[in-house]
Each structure stands twice: as C-alpha cells, then as structure tokens.
Amino acid sequence: MTSEPLPITIKGTGSYAPEKVLTNDDISKLVDTSDEWILSRSGIKERRIAAKNETCSDMAAKAGLAAMKAANLSPEDIDLVIVATITPDKPFPSTACLTQHKLGLPNAVCFDIEAACSGFLFALETGVALVRSGNYRHALIIGSEKMSSIIDWTDRTTCVLFGDSAGAVIIGEGSIPGTGFLGANLSSDGASSDILHVPGGGSLIPPSADSVASGQHFLKMKGREVFKFAVRSMEQSAIDILKQYNFTTKQIDVVIPHQANLRIIELLSSKLELPMEKFFINLDRYGNTSSASIPLALDEAVQAKKIKSNDLILMLAFGGGLTWGSALIRWP
Ligand code: ACO
C-alpha cells in the first residue's frame, strides 16, 4: 500500500528589489529604442538595477531574511539553503554559501542550482525531496539574479528585457495532507543550448582579454526562437502536470508564470483557456529577473492577498538550457 507523501508546505515568502529604477525612457538614452517599442513588444515599463557593489548574495540574503521573518523562524532553524542563479557572485564558492554567511545560519547545508530562468522550480523540487527525506527540516529556497552584470548595455535586443532582484520561500513539513507542494514536472533539452546562453567565462572560453573584448561574457539570445519555445514548452508542461495530478484548468486559482514577456503570457492564457485575470503579473515593474522572477511574483501575490488559503497555484517557467517546467501548490 502506498502512503500519502509527507505534506511539504511553504512556511513563508520574501523578496528584495534594488532601489534603482531604470525606465524604458532611461534605456532609450543608451540604445536606439523607445518606451513604445519595449512596452508593446514585452509589456515591460521599468526594471530594478542593483548598485555596483550589491551582489547576488546580498540580494539573496535580503529576500531570505524576509522569508525567515514571514515564517517566524530563527537562523538556527534553517538547515538547507539552495540558491538558483545564473549570476553568482563568483564561479565558486556557491552563492548559497555566501548567503548563509550573510544570514548567519550555523546549521545550513548550502549549494547552488543553475537552470537559468527555470532555476527556482528546479531548486524547489530539489528542496522538497530533501526535506521529505527527513534529513532537513526547513529549507530556504532562493532565486537571485544580478542580470545587469551579464547584459550588454549596447545590445538593444537584450538589454531592454532584464532586471535584478531576489525572491525566497521557506519550505518545511506541513500538517494537512494534500496541501503544500503537490508536484513538479521539469524538463531539459541541451540540444538548443545556443539560443539563449553566455558563451564565455567558463572552461569552453575562459576569460581573457580577447573574450572580454568580443563580449563573450554577455547574454546572447535568439529572441524569436526563445519566444516560440517559451509558449510551446510552458503550454505542454501545464497540460502534463494537470493531467498527472488530475486537475482541470478551471480548478486553477492563480498562475505564477515566469515573468519574461507579456505577449508570451497572453498567448499561453489563450492556448490554455485560462483567463488572464488568473495570471499574476509584475513584469511591467521588474522585467525578466530570471530565476528570481517566480519567487518575487509569488511574494508580491501573497503580500497583495491575491492568494488565499486552499488556492491551487500553478507555476510555469522556461529558460536557457533549455529548461522548462511547472509546479502545483495547494496553498496552506
Ligand atoms: N528597440 C527597437 N527595435 C528593436 C529592439 C529594441 N529594443 N530590439 C529589436 N529591435 C528591432 C529588431 O532589430 C528588428 O528590426 P528589423 O526588422 O529591422 O531587423 C525588429 O525590432 C523586430 O525584432 P524581433 O526580434 O523580430 O522582435 P520580436 O517581436 O520578436 O520581439 C523580443 C523581440 C521582445 C526579444 C521577443 O522575441 C521575445 O520576447 N523573445 C523571448 C525572449 C525571452 O523571453 N527571453 C527570456 C529568456 S529566459 C532566460 O533563461 C534568461
């Protein structure tokens, strides 16, 4: 006989966005673009930019602290920290270790996960499995990105889209069976890794004067291909996870999609026949914050009381790798 899996629930959420706001008009002073073009093609009005000396782990620690406060937990209670990021402070050690130190978490095991904009969902499923194993009680799962550090500010096809921020959740054992994290459906396909990537800075093209001069350390993207992949992959992932866990789209109360482009979300809404009112959207104010986008949106939705007890939440993500996926949460 199979027993019900241990309910793993979200005990608290938190987020942090840097103070500096960069509007579309500000960007139009840097590259040949306009507020009208950016808004109509992406839905983005402005984004936050971290201070020069503000790192990925600084933002992760601020979001993490807010989540710990919301969960009413002390530093000793956290025994696992997973940070999802593509903009770590350094190649190593992990941003999770640096975040642990900033938060003073004496008992935490720490490591990073890299799955680009899908990173938060990959980190969440990993954290749930580890807490369910019984070896960890409270996991701090963070998505944090300083996208401004890998953006080519002379490339109008990418620099208008991204922003910096961090979002976090604390997960732990819940008391009500059937609530909390119900499951995830994650996928990867390395065959198209070059439609969205940073070519340099790793072992393939180690940093050198040449690699920097030719901009190999900047994010490169084939926007149209990514757009098509985004709609296709998130649609299929949503269909698959709903079937897997026996739900219909009508039962979904709130969708937290990766906040990349409003047109992608609108297409998804019409293909899934899920009304736009169910999608929580904040990309107009933050742009695409990669792995921070889902936990940042989740925290804002919670703060704005858009999520109620017993709501069924569908999270959807896609990103470089390629990676994509979905997760279902019955809000406690
Ligand atoms: N301002 C003005 N014109 C621009 C700009 C700009 N910022 N950027 C591109 N253009 C021009 C192009 O040069 C092109 O001109 P041309 O026709 O003379 O060649 C024209 O606008 C159309 O360009 P497209 O790329 O075809 O525009 P599109 O409608 O596809 O929109 C966009 C581009 C917004 C990038 C869209 O393709 C998109 O959103 N793609 C998905 C991107 C995405 O979600 N990325 C996140 C990945 S998540 C992760 O893992 C990091």
mmCIF file of C-alpha atoms and ligand atoms in Angstrom:
data_model
loop_
_atom_site.group_PDB
_atom_site.id
_atom_site.type_symbol
_atom_site.label_atom_id
_atom_site.label_comp_id
_atom_site.label_asym_id
_atom_site.label_seq_id
_atom_site.Cartn_x
_atom_site.Cartn_y
_atom_site.Cartn_z
ATOM 1 C CA MET A 1 0.000 0.000 0.000
ATOM 2 C CA THR A 2 1.400 3.431 -0.902
ATOM 3 C CA SER A 3 1.020 6.037 1.800
ATOM 4 C CA GLU A 4 0.329 9.752 1.192
ATOM 5 C CA PRO A 5 3.598 11.663 0.742
ATOM 6 C CA LEU A 6 4.572 13.896 3.645
ATOM 7 C CA PRO A 7 2.972 17.319 3.065
ATOM 8 C CA ILE A 8 5.690 19.906 2.394
ATOM 9 C CA THR A 9 4.395 23.394 2.594
ATOM 10 C CA ILE A 10 5.543 26.975 2.065
ATOM 11 C CA LYS A 11 6.030 28.481 5.532
ATOM 12 C CA GLY A 12 6.934 31.991 4.387
ATOM 13 C CA THR A 13 7.891 34.077 1.368
ATOM 14 C CA GLY A 14 10.140 37.115 0.953
ATOM 15 C CA SER A 15 11.676 39.247 -1.759
ATOM 16 C CA TYR A 16 14.034 42.099 -2.384
ATOM 17 C CA ALA A 17 14.392 44.519 -5.283
ATOM 18 C CA PRO A 18 17.196 47.082 -5.548
ATOM 19 C CA GLU A 19 16.280 50.736 -5.130
ATOM 20 C CA LYS A 20 17.422 51.992 -8.528
ATOM 21 C CA VAL A 21 14.645 52.082 -11.137
ATOM 22 C CA LEU A 22 15.642 52.115 -14.816
ATOM 23 C CA THR A 23 12.729 53.152 -17.032
ATOM 24 C CA ASN A 24 12.285 52.469 -20.731
ATOM 25 C CA ASP A 25 12.967 56.153 -21.353
ATOM 26 C CA ASP A 26 16.262 55.812 -19.451
ATOM 27 C CA ILE A 27 17.244 52.885 -21.713
ATOM 28 C CA SER A 28 16.313 54.833 -24.814
ATOM 29 C CA LYS A 29 19.162 57.192 -23.884
ATOM 30 C CA LEU A 30 21.608 54.245 -24.017
ATOM 31 C CA VAL A 31 20.483 52.420 -27.173
ATOM 32 C CA ASP A 32 18.269 53.068 -30.198
ATOM 33 C CA THR A 33 14.900 52.055 -28.726
ATOM 34 C CA SER A 34 11.745 53.634 -27.296
ATOM 35 C CA ASP A 35 9.259 53.192 -24.486
ATOM 36 C CA GLU A 36 6.622 52.405 -27.129
ATOM 37 C CA TRP A 37 8.714 49.579 -28.688
ATOM 38 C CA ILE A 38 9.670 47.972 -25.377
ATOM 39 C CA LEU A 39 6.173 48.201 -23.880
ATOM 40 C CA SER A 40 4.375 46.918 -26.967
ATOM 41 C CA ARG A 41 6.826 44.029 -27.587
ATOM 42 C CA SER A 42 7.339 42.929 -23.974
ATOM 43 C CA GLY A 43 4.944 44.647 -21.537
ATOM 44 C CA ILE A 44 7.930 45.934 -19.545
ATOM 45 C CA LYS A 45 7.863 49.541 -18.283
ATOM 46 C CA GLU A 46 10.804 49.566 -15.903
ATOM 47 C CA ARG A 47 13.249 47.305 -14.081
ATOM 48 C CA ARG A 48 15.442 47.481 -10.967
ATOM 49 C CA ILE A 49 19.225 47.664 -11.200
ATOM 50 C CA ALA A 50 21.486 46.608 -8.323
ATOM 51 C CA ALA A 51 24.094 49.016 -7.021
ATOM 52 C CA LYS A 52 27.629 48.499 -8.296
ATOM 53 C CA ASN A 53 28.770 46.858 -5.053
ATOM 54 C CA GLU A 54 25.495 44.969 -4.477
ATOM 55 C CA THR A 55 25.914 41.269 -5.253
ATOM 56 C CA CYS A 56 23.672 38.320 -5.986
ATOM 57 C CA SER A 57 24.246 37.011 -2.429
ATOM 58 C CA ASP A 58 23.426 40.441 -0.912
ATOM 59 C CA MET A 59 20.030 40.345 -2.625
ATOM 60 C CA ALA A 60 19.543 36.650 -1.796
ATOM 61 C CA ALA A 61 20.237 37.344 1.891
ATOM 62 C CA LYS A 62 17.696 40.188 1.996
ATOM 63 C CA ALA A 63 14.979 38.076 0.364
ATOM 64 C CA GLY A 64 15.924 35.127 2.595
ATOM 65 C CA LEU A 65 15.701 37.216 5.761
ATOM 66 C CA ALA A 66 12.242 38.450 4.768
ATOM 67 C CA ALA A 67 11.101 34.840 4.192
ATOM 68 C CA MET A 68 12.536 33.752 7.575
ATOM 69 C CA LYS A 69 10.636 36.580 9.277
ATOM 70 C CA ALA A 70 7.413 35.646 7.482
ATOM 71 C CA ALA A 71 7.883 32.020 8.560
ATOM 72 C CA ASN A 72 8.765 33.106 12.117
ATOM 73 C CA LEU A 73 11.957 31.046 12.109
ATOM 74 C CA SER A 74 15.323 31.795 13.680
ATOM 75 C CA PRO A 75 18.716 31.283 11.957
ATOM 76 C CA GLU A 76 19.290 28.002 13.828
ATOM 77 C CA ASP A 77 16.091 26.543 12.315
ATOM 78 C CA ILE A 78 17.347 26.677 8.703
ATOM 79 C CA ASP A 79 19.253 23.536 7.784
ATOM 80 C CA LEU A 80 19.332 23.803 3.981
ATOM 81 C CA VAL A 81 19.902 26.742 1.605
ATOM 82 C CA ILE A 82 19.558 26.348 -2.159
ATOM 83 C CA VAL A 83 20.162 29.360 -4.384
ATOM 84 C CA ALA A 84 19.088 29.266 -8.024
ATOM 85 C CA THR A 85 21.104 31.721 -10.090
ATOM 86 C CA ILE A 86 22.928 32.310 -13.368
ATOM 87 C CA THR A 87 24.694 35.372 -11.965
ATOM 88 C CA PRO A 88 26.578 34.015 -8.922
ATOM 89 C CA ASP A 89 28.904 36.347 -7.002
ATOM 90 C CA LYS A 90 31.836 34.205 -8.233
ATOM 91 C CA PRO A 91 32.264 30.915 -10.155
ATOM 92 C CA PHE A 92 32.870 29.370 -6.734
ATOM 93 C CA PRO A 93 32.169 29.098 -3.846
ATOM 94 C CA SER A 94 28.438 28.892 -4.224
ATOM 95 C CA THR A 95 26.255 31.940 -3.733
ATOM 96 C CA ALA A 96 24.306 29.800 -1.243
ATOM 97 C CA CYS A 97 27.406 29.544 0.998
ATOM 98 C CA LEU A 98 27.961 33.307 0.766
ATOM 99 C CA THR A 99 24.281 33.887 1.573
ATOM 100 C CA GLN A 100 24.483 31.510 4.547
ATOM 101 C CA HIS A 101 27.361 33.557 5.970
ATOM 102 C CA LYS A 102 25.497 36.842 5.495
ATOM 103 C CA LEU A 103 22.414 35.445 7.233
ATOM 104 C CA GLY A 104 24.402 33.650 9.980
ATOM 105 C CA LEU A 105 22.810 30.229 9.516
ATOM 106 C CA PRO A 106 25.042 27.909 11.599
ATOM 107 C CA ASN A 107 23.299 24.640 10.711
ATOM 108 C CA ALA A 108 22.644 25.029 6.991
ATOM 109 C CA VAL A 109 23.948 22.855 4.153
ATOM 110 C CA CYS A 110 24.284 25.117 1.108
ATOM 111 C CA PHE A 111 24.597 24.774 -2.638
ATOM 112 C CA ASP A 112 23.515 26.442 -5.892
ATOM 113 C CA ILE A 113 21.379 25.200 -8.764
ATOM 114 C CA GLU A 114 21.650 26.558 -12.284
ATOM 115 C CA ALA A 115 18.719 26.080 -14.629
ATOM 116 C CA ALA A 116 18.507 29.664 -15.929
ATOM 117 C CA CYS A 117 15.019 31.155 -15.668
ATOM 118 C CA SER A 118 13.586 27.771 -14.610
ATOM 119 C CA GLY A 119 16.090 27.610 -11.740
ATOM 120 C CA PHE A 120 13.643 28.373 -8.943
ATOM 121 C CA LEU A 121 11.360 25.455 -9.860
ATOM 122 C CA PHE A 122 14.362 23.099 -10.107
ATOM 123 C CA ALA A 123 15.572 24.304 -6.683
ATOM 124 C CA LEU A 124 12.101 23.976 -5.190
ATOM 125 C CA GLU A 125 11.656 20.376 -6.304
ATOM 126 C CA THR A 126 15.155 19.513 -5.029
ATOM 127 C CA GLY A 127 14.426 21.172 -1.682
ATOM 128 C CA VAL A 128 11.100 19.375 -1.313
ATOM 129 C CA ALA A 129 12.749 15.989 -1.975
ATOM 130 C CA LEU A 130 15.471 16.673 0.596
ATOM 131 C CA VAL A 131 13.025 17.843 3.273
ATOM 132 C CA ARG A 132 10.809 14.855 2.508
ATOM 133 C CA SER A 133 13.823 12.572 3.042
ATOM 134 C CA GLY A 134 13.677 13.521 6.704
ATOM 135 C CA ASN A 135 17.273 14.798 6.823
ATOM 136 C CA TYR A 136 16.343 18.501 6.721
ATOM 137 C CA ARG A 137 13.520 20.355 8.464
ATOM 138 C CA HIS A 138 13.476 23.833 6.971
ATOM 139 C CA ALA A 139 14.885 24.708 3.568
ATOM 140 C CA LEU A 140 15.422 28.241 2.337
ATOM 141 C CA ILE A 141 14.956 28.242 -1.447
ATOM 142 C CA ILE A 142 16.082 31.438 -3.157
ATOM 143 C CA GLY A 143 16.177 32.758 -6.718
ATOM 144 C CA SER A 144 18.538 35.728 -7.006
ATOM 145 C CA GLU A 145 19.915 37.483 -10.065
ATOM 146 C CA LYS A 146 22.090 40.426 -10.935
ATOM 147 C CA MET A 147 21.197 40.209 -14.624
ATOM 148 C CA SER A 148 22.639 43.690 -15.178
ATOM 149 C CA SER A 149 26.107 42.129 -14.705
ATOM 150 C CA ILE A 150 25.772 39.871 -17.791
ATOM 151 C CA ILE A 151 23.849 42.254 -20.040
ATOM 152 C CA ASP A 152 25.484 44.013 -22.971
ATOM 153 C CA TRP A 153 24.209 47.547 -22.481
ATOM 154 C CA THR A 154 24.881 48.295 -26.162
ATOM 155 C CA ASP A 155 22.666 45.431 -27.428
ATOM 156 C CA ARG A 156 19.096 46.711 -27.753
ATOM 157 C CA THR A 157 17.718 43.237 -28.483
ATOM 158 C CA THR A 158 18.514 42.045 -24.935
ATOM 159 C CA CYS A 159 19.249 44.969 -22.609
ATOM 160 C CA VAL A 160 15.633 46.153 -22.558
ATOM 161 C CA LEU A 161 14.317 42.869 -21.170
ATOM 162 C CA PHE A 162 16.114 42.062 -17.912
ATOM 163 C CA GLY A 163 16.329 43.300 -14.322
ATOM 164 C CA ASP A 164 17.839 42.476 -10.914
ATOM 165 C CA SER A 165 16.086 41.124 -7.803
ATOM 166 C CA ALA A 166 15.658 38.158 -5.467
ATOM 167 C CA GLY A 167 12.788 36.089 -4.122
ATOM 168 C CA ALA A 168 12.703 33.360 -1.484
ATOM 169 C CA VAL A 169 10.493 30.768 0.166
ATOM 170 C CA ILE A 170 10.925 28.606 3.253
ATOM 171 C CA ILE A 171 9.626 25.085 2.981
ATOM 172 C CA GLY A 172 9.023 22.605 5.765
ATOM 173 C CA GLU A 173 6.701 19.836 6.887
ATOM 174 C CA GLY A 174 3.016 20.794 6.816
ATOM 175 C CA SER A 175 0.229 19.397 8.960
ATOM 176 C CA ILE A 176 -2.612 18.971 6.442
ATOM 177 C CA PRO A 177 -2.308 16.107 3.938
ATOM 178 C CA GLY A 178 -2.998 17.186 0.349
ATOM 179 C CA THR A 179 -1.764 20.745 0.896
ATOM 180 C CA GLY A 180 1.541 22.404 0.095
ATOM 181 C CA PHE A 181 3.742 21.261 -2.771
ATOM 182 C CA LEU A 182 1.756 18.750 -4.844
ATOM 183 C CA GLY A 183 4.357 18.085 -7.513
ATOM 184 C CA ALA A 184 6.521 19.403 -10.323
ATOM 185 C CA ASN A 185 7.051 18.497 -13.956
ATOM 186 C CA LEU A 186 10.546 19.507 -15.081
ATOM 187 C CA SER A 187 12.263 19.078 -18.450
ATOM 188 C CA SER A 188 15.590 19.841 -20.138
ATOM 189 C CA ASP A 189 16.950 19.766 -23.689
ATOM 190 C CA GLY A 190 20.609 20.615 -24.203
ATOM 191 C CA ALA A 191 20.336 20.383 -27.995
ATOM 192 C CA SER A 192 19.262 24.028 -28.332
ATOM 193 C CA SER A 193 21.573 25.434 -25.680
ATOM 194 C CA ASP A 194 22.844 28.150 -28.026
ATOM 195 C CA ILE A 195 19.573 30.025 -28.481
ATOM 196 C CA LEU A 196 19.994 31.500 -25.008
ATOM 197 C CA HIS A 197 23.395 31.482 -23.333
ATOM 198 C CA VAL A 198 26.500 33.246 -22.106
ATOM 199 C CA PRO A 199 29.233 31.744 -24.305
ATOM 200 C CA GLY A 200 32.323 32.862 -22.382
ATOM 201 C CA GLY A 201 33.714 32.853 -18.885
ATOM 202 C CA GLY A 202 33.654 29.079 -18.367
ATOM 203 C CA SER A 203 36.027 26.284 -19.396
ATOM 204 C CA LEU A 204 34.928 26.476 -23.059
ATOM 205 C CA ILE A 205 36.029 30.091 -23.461
ATOM 206 C CA PRO A 206 37.954 31.023 -20.310
ATOM 207 C CA PRO A 207 38.005 34.723 -19.513
ATOM 208 C CA SER A 208 40.738 36.527 -21.429
ATOM 209 C CA ALA A 209 41.338 39.990 -22.838
ATOM 210 C CA ASP A 210 40.031 38.670 -26.176
ATOM 211 C CA SER A 211 36.903 37.054 -24.741
ATOM 212 C CA VAL A 212 36.013 40.241 -22.903
ATOM 213 C CA ALA A 213 36.791 42.495 -25.887
ATOM 214 C CA SER A 214 34.457 40.402 -28.061
ATOM 215 C CA GLY A 215 31.694 40.406 -25.443
ATOM 216 C CA GLN A 216 31.656 36.631 -24.889
ATOM 217 C CA HIS A 217 30.725 37.164 -21.215
ATOM 218 C CA PHE A 218 27.390 38.749 -22.163
ATOM 219 C CA LEU A 219 23.996 37.045 -22.516
ATOM 220 C CA LYS A 220 23.157 36.167 -26.146
ATOM 221 C CA MET A 221 19.663 35.332 -27.271
ATOM 222 C CA LYS A 222 17.790 34.406 -30.419
ATOM 223 C CA GLY A 223 14.648 36.192 -29.294
ATOM 224 C CA ARG A 224 12.129 34.794 -31.794
ATOM 225 C CA GLU A 225 13.221 31.185 -31.259
ATOM 226 C CA VAL A 226 13.085 31.639 -27.493
ATOM 227 C CA PHE A 227 9.630 33.177 -27.795
ATOM 228 C CA LYS A 228 8.234 30.169 -29.693
ATOM 229 C CA PHE A 229 9.929 27.696 -27.355
ATOM 230 C CA ALA A 230 8.565 29.551 -24.318
ATOM 231 C CA VAL A 231 4.934 29.330 -25.392
ATOM 232 C CA ARG A 232 5.192 25.708 -26.587
ATOM 233 C CA SER A 233 7.062 24.394 -23.561
ATOM 234 C CA MET A 234 5.010 26.086 -20.868
ATOM 235 C CA GLU A 235 1.747 25.117 -22.551
ATOM 236 C CA GLN A 236 2.777 21.454 -22.721
ATOM 237 C CA SER A 237 4.142 21.462 -19.183
ATOM 238 C CA ALA A 238 0.881 22.912 -17.860
ATOM 239 C CA ILE A 239 -1.176 20.290 -19.735
ATOM 240 C CA ASP A 240 1.075 17.477 -18.500
ATOM 241 C CA ILE A 241 1.117 18.446 -14.836
ATOM 242 C CA LEU A 242 -2.650 18.991 -14.697
ATOM 243 C CA LYS A 243 -3.194 15.548 -16.212
ATOM 244 C CA GLN A 244 -0.602 13.965 -13.919
ATOM 245 C CA TYR A 245 -2.290 15.309 -10.765
ATOM 246 C CA ASN A 246 -5.882 15.037 -12.037
ATOM 247 C CA PHE A 247 -6.824 18.694 -12.219
ATOM 248 C CA THR A 248 -8.510 20.762 -14.920
ATOM 249 C CA THR A 249 -7.530 24.299 -15.881
ATOM 250 C CA LYS A 250 -10.807 25.514 -14.333
ATOM 251 C CA GLN A 251 -9.573 24.379 -10.902
ATOM 252 C CA ILE A 252 -6.507 26.628 -11.047
ATOM 253 C CA ASP A 253 -6.948 29.734 -8.891
ATOM 254 C CA VAL A 254 -3.675 31.587 -9.539
ATOM 255 C CA VAL A 255 -0.938 31.153 -12.155
ATOM 256 C CA ILE A 256 2.545 32.435 -11.325
ATOM 257 C CA PRO A 257 4.351 32.398 -14.684
ATOM 258 C CA HIS A 258 7.977 33.242 -15.354
ATOM 259 C CA GLN A 259 7.850 36.989 -15.993
ATOM 260 C CA ALA A 260 9.646 37.268 -19.335
ATOM 261 C CA ASN A 261 7.215 38.860 -21.769
ATOM 262 C CA LEU A 262 3.523 39.802 -21.513
ATOM 263 C CA ARG A 263 2.874 38.548 -25.058
ATOM 264 C CA ILE A 264 4.154 35.088 -24.104
ATOM 265 C CA ILE A 265 1.792 35.045 -21.102
ATOM 266 C CA GLU A 266 -1.171 36.277 -23.175
ATOM 267 C CA LEU A 267 -0.609 33.536 -25.764
ATOM 268 C CA LEU A 268 -0.336 30.953 -23.011
ATOM 269 C CA SER A 269 -3.557 32.226 -21.454
ATOM 270 C CA SER A 270 -5.459 31.820 -24.727
ATOM 271 C CA LYS A 271 -3.931 28.423 -25.588
ATOM 272 C CA LEU A 272 -4.689 27.004 -22.125
ATOM 273 C CA GLU A 273 -8.075 28.783 -21.979
ATOM 274 C CA LEU A 274 -7.047 30.152 -18.612
ATOM 275 C CA PRO A 275 -8.244 33.769 -18.214
ATOM 276 C CA MET A 276 -5.574 36.469 -17.893
ATOM 277 C CA GLU A 277 -7.115 37.541 -14.539
ATOM 278 C CA LYS A 278 -5.723 34.321 -13.059
ATOM 279 C CA PHE A 279 -2.147 35.179 -14.062
ATOM 280 C CA PHE A 280 -0.207 37.239 -11.525
ATOM 281 C CA ILE A 281 1.941 39.690 -13.454
ATOM 282 C CA ASN A 282 4.589 42.112 -12.229
ATOM 283 C CA LEU A 283 6.989 42.096 -15.211
ATOM 284 C CA ASP A 284 5.906 45.646 -16.045
ATOM 285 C CA ARG A 285 7.835 46.820 -12.948
ATOM 286 C CA TYR A 286 10.747 44.355 -12.836
ATOM 287 C CA GLY A 287 11.361 42.978 -16.333
ATOM 288 C CA ASN A 288 12.736 39.456 -16.578
ATOM 289 C CA THR A 289 14.641 38.652 -13.388
ATOM 290 C CA SER A 290 15.409 35.051 -14.461
ATOM 291 C CA SER A 291 15.362 32.644 -11.513
ATOM 292 C CA ALA A 292 14.142 35.400 -9.160
ATOM 293 C CA SER A 293 11.017 36.048 -11.206
ATOM 294 C CA ILE A 294 8.711 33.331 -9.836
ATOM 295 C CA PRO A 295 9.528 33.733 -6.109
ATOM 296 C CA LEU A 296 9.397 37.543 -6.466
ATOM 297 C CA ALA A 297 5.968 37.327 -8.112
ATOM 298 C CA LEU A 298 4.798 34.761 -5.549
ATOM 299 C CA ASP A 299 5.835 37.004 -2.660
ATOM 300 C CA GLU A 300 4.106 40.023 -4.208
ATOM 301 C CA ALA A 301 0.961 37.969 -4.801
ATOM 302 C CA VAL A 302 0.990 36.830 -1.162
ATOM 303 C CA GLN A 303 1.601 40.402 0.129
ATOM 304 C CA ALA A 304 -1.200 41.697 -2.112
ATOM 305 C CA LYS A 305 -3.502 38.974 -0.722
ATOM 306 C CA LYS A 306 -4.091 37.597 -4.228
ATOM 307 C CA ILE A 307 -3.507 34.103 -2.821
ATOM 308 C CA LYS A 308 -5.928 32.628 -0.297
ATOM 309 C CA SER A 309 -5.825 29.526 1.836
ATOM 310 C CA ASN A 310 -6.681 26.421 -0.213
ATOM 311 C CA ASP A 311 -5.997 28.137 -3.558
ATOM 312 C CA LEU A 312 -4.488 25.919 -6.250
ATOM 313 C CA ILE A 313 -1.381 27.635 -7.648
ATOM 314 C CA LEU A 314 0.239 26.730 -10.965
ATOM 315 C CA MET A 315 3.819 27.904 -11.522
ATOM 316 C CA LEU A 316 5.276 27.869 -15.046
ATOM 317 C CA ALA A 317 8.844 28.501 -16.182
ATOM 318 C CA PHE A 318 11.171 28.268 -19.183
ATOM 319 C CA GLY A 319 14.761 29.293 -19.690
ATOM 320 C CA GLY A 320 18.212 28.619 -21.020
ATOM 321 C CA GLY A 321 19.441 25.051 -21.136
ATOM 322 C CA LEU A 322 16.925 24.687 -22.482
ATOM 323 C CA THR A 323 14.942 24.053 -19.326
ATOM 324 C CA TRP A 324 11.256 24.335 -18.562
ATOM 325 C CA GLY A 325 8.656 23.100 -16.129
ATOM 326 C CA SER A 326 5.684 23.567 -13.882
ATOM 327 C CA ALA A 327 4.726 23.050 -10.253
ATOM 328 C CA LEU A 328 1.438 22.790 -8.388
ATOM 329 C CA ILE A 329 0.909 24.078 -4.870
ATOM 330 C CA ARG A 330 -2.209 23.880 -2.725
ATOM 331 C CA TRP A 331 -1.763 26.978 -0.575
ATOM 332 C CA PRO A 332 -1.930 26.024 3.122
HETATM 333 N N1 ACO B 1 14.105 48.650 -29.781
HETATM 334 C C1 ACO B 1 13.754 48.873 -31.064
HETATM 335 N N2 ACO B 1 13.843 47.951 -32.028
HETATM 336 C C2 ACO B 1 14.311 46.736 -31.681
HETATM 337 C C3 ACO B 1 14.703 46.422 -30.364
HETATM 338 C C4 ACO B 1 14.585 47.439 -29.398
HETATM 339 N N3 ACO B 1 14.907 47.239 -28.086
HETATM 340 N N4 ACO B 1 15.112 45.140 -30.305
HETATM 341 C C5 ACO B 1 14.986 44.648 -31.566
HETATM 342 N N5 ACO B 1 14.518 45.607 -32.385
HETATM 343 C C6 ACO B 1 14.235 45.514 -33.803
HETATM 344 C C7 ACO B 1 14.996 44.411 -34.458
HETATM 345 O O1 ACO B 1 16.291 44.836 -34.828
HETATM 346 C C8 ACO B 1 14.114 44.105 -35.659
HETATM 347 O O2 ACO B 1 14.391 45.053 -36.645
HETATM 348 P P1 ACO B 1 14.476 44.579 -38.195
HETATM 349 O O3 ACO B 1 13.099 44.060 -38.502
HETATM 350 O O4 ACO B 1 14.822 45.845 -38.892
HETATM 351 O O5 ACO B 1 15.532 43.520 -38.247
HETATM 352 C C9 ACO B 1 12.716 44.373 -35.152
HETATM 353 O O6 ACO B 1 12.856 45.187 -33.964
HETATM 354 C C10 ACO B 1 11.940 43.119 -34.803
HETATM 355 O O7 ACO B 1 12.763 42.318 -33.965
HETATM 356 P P2 ACO B 1 12.263 40.909 -33.445
HETATM 357 O O8 ACO B 1 13.375 40.262 -32.672
HETATM 358 O O9 ACO B 1 11.651 40.143 -34.560
HETATM 359 O O10 ACO B 1 11.107 41.382 -32.449
HETATM 360 P P3 ACO B 1 10.079 40.499 -31.655
HETATM 361 O O11 ACO B 1 8.724 40.959 -31.931
HETATM 362 O O12 ACO B 1 10.369 39.022 -31.813
HETATM 363 O O13 ACO B 1 10.398 40.883 -30.158
HETATM 364 C C11 ACO B 1 11.591 40.057 -28.246
HETATM 365 C C12 ACO B 1 11.681 40.684 -29.633
HETATM 366 C C13 ACO B 1 10.856 41.019 -27.311
HETATM 367 C C14 ACO B 1 13.004 39.813 -27.735
HETATM 368 C C15 ACO B 1 10.810 38.725 -28.337
HETATM 369 O O14 ACO B 1 11.321 37.921 -29.365
HETATM 370 C C16 ACO B 1 10.876 37.941 -27.050
HETATM 371 O O15 ACO B 1 10.345 38.357 -26.048
HETATM 372 N N6 ACO B 1 11.500 36.748 -27.067
HETATM 373 C C17 ACO B 1 11.609 35.934 -25.881
HETATM 374 C C18 ACO B 1 12.702 36.457 -25.040
HETATM 375 C C19 ACO B 1 12.699 35.857 -23.679
HETATM 376 O O16 ACO B 1 11.686 35.559 -23.130
HETATM 377 N N7 ACO B 1 13.873 35.718 -23.119
HETATM 378 C C20 ACO B 1 13.988 35.268 -21.775
HETATM 379 C C21 ACO B 1 14.657 34.016 -21.694
HETATM 380 S S1 ACO B 1 14.668 33.432 -20.069
HETATM 381 C C22 ACO B 1 16.264 33.031 -19.570
HETATM 382 O O17 ACO B 1 16.584 31.882 -19.386
HETATM 383 C C23 ACO B 1 17.270 34.160 -19.365
#
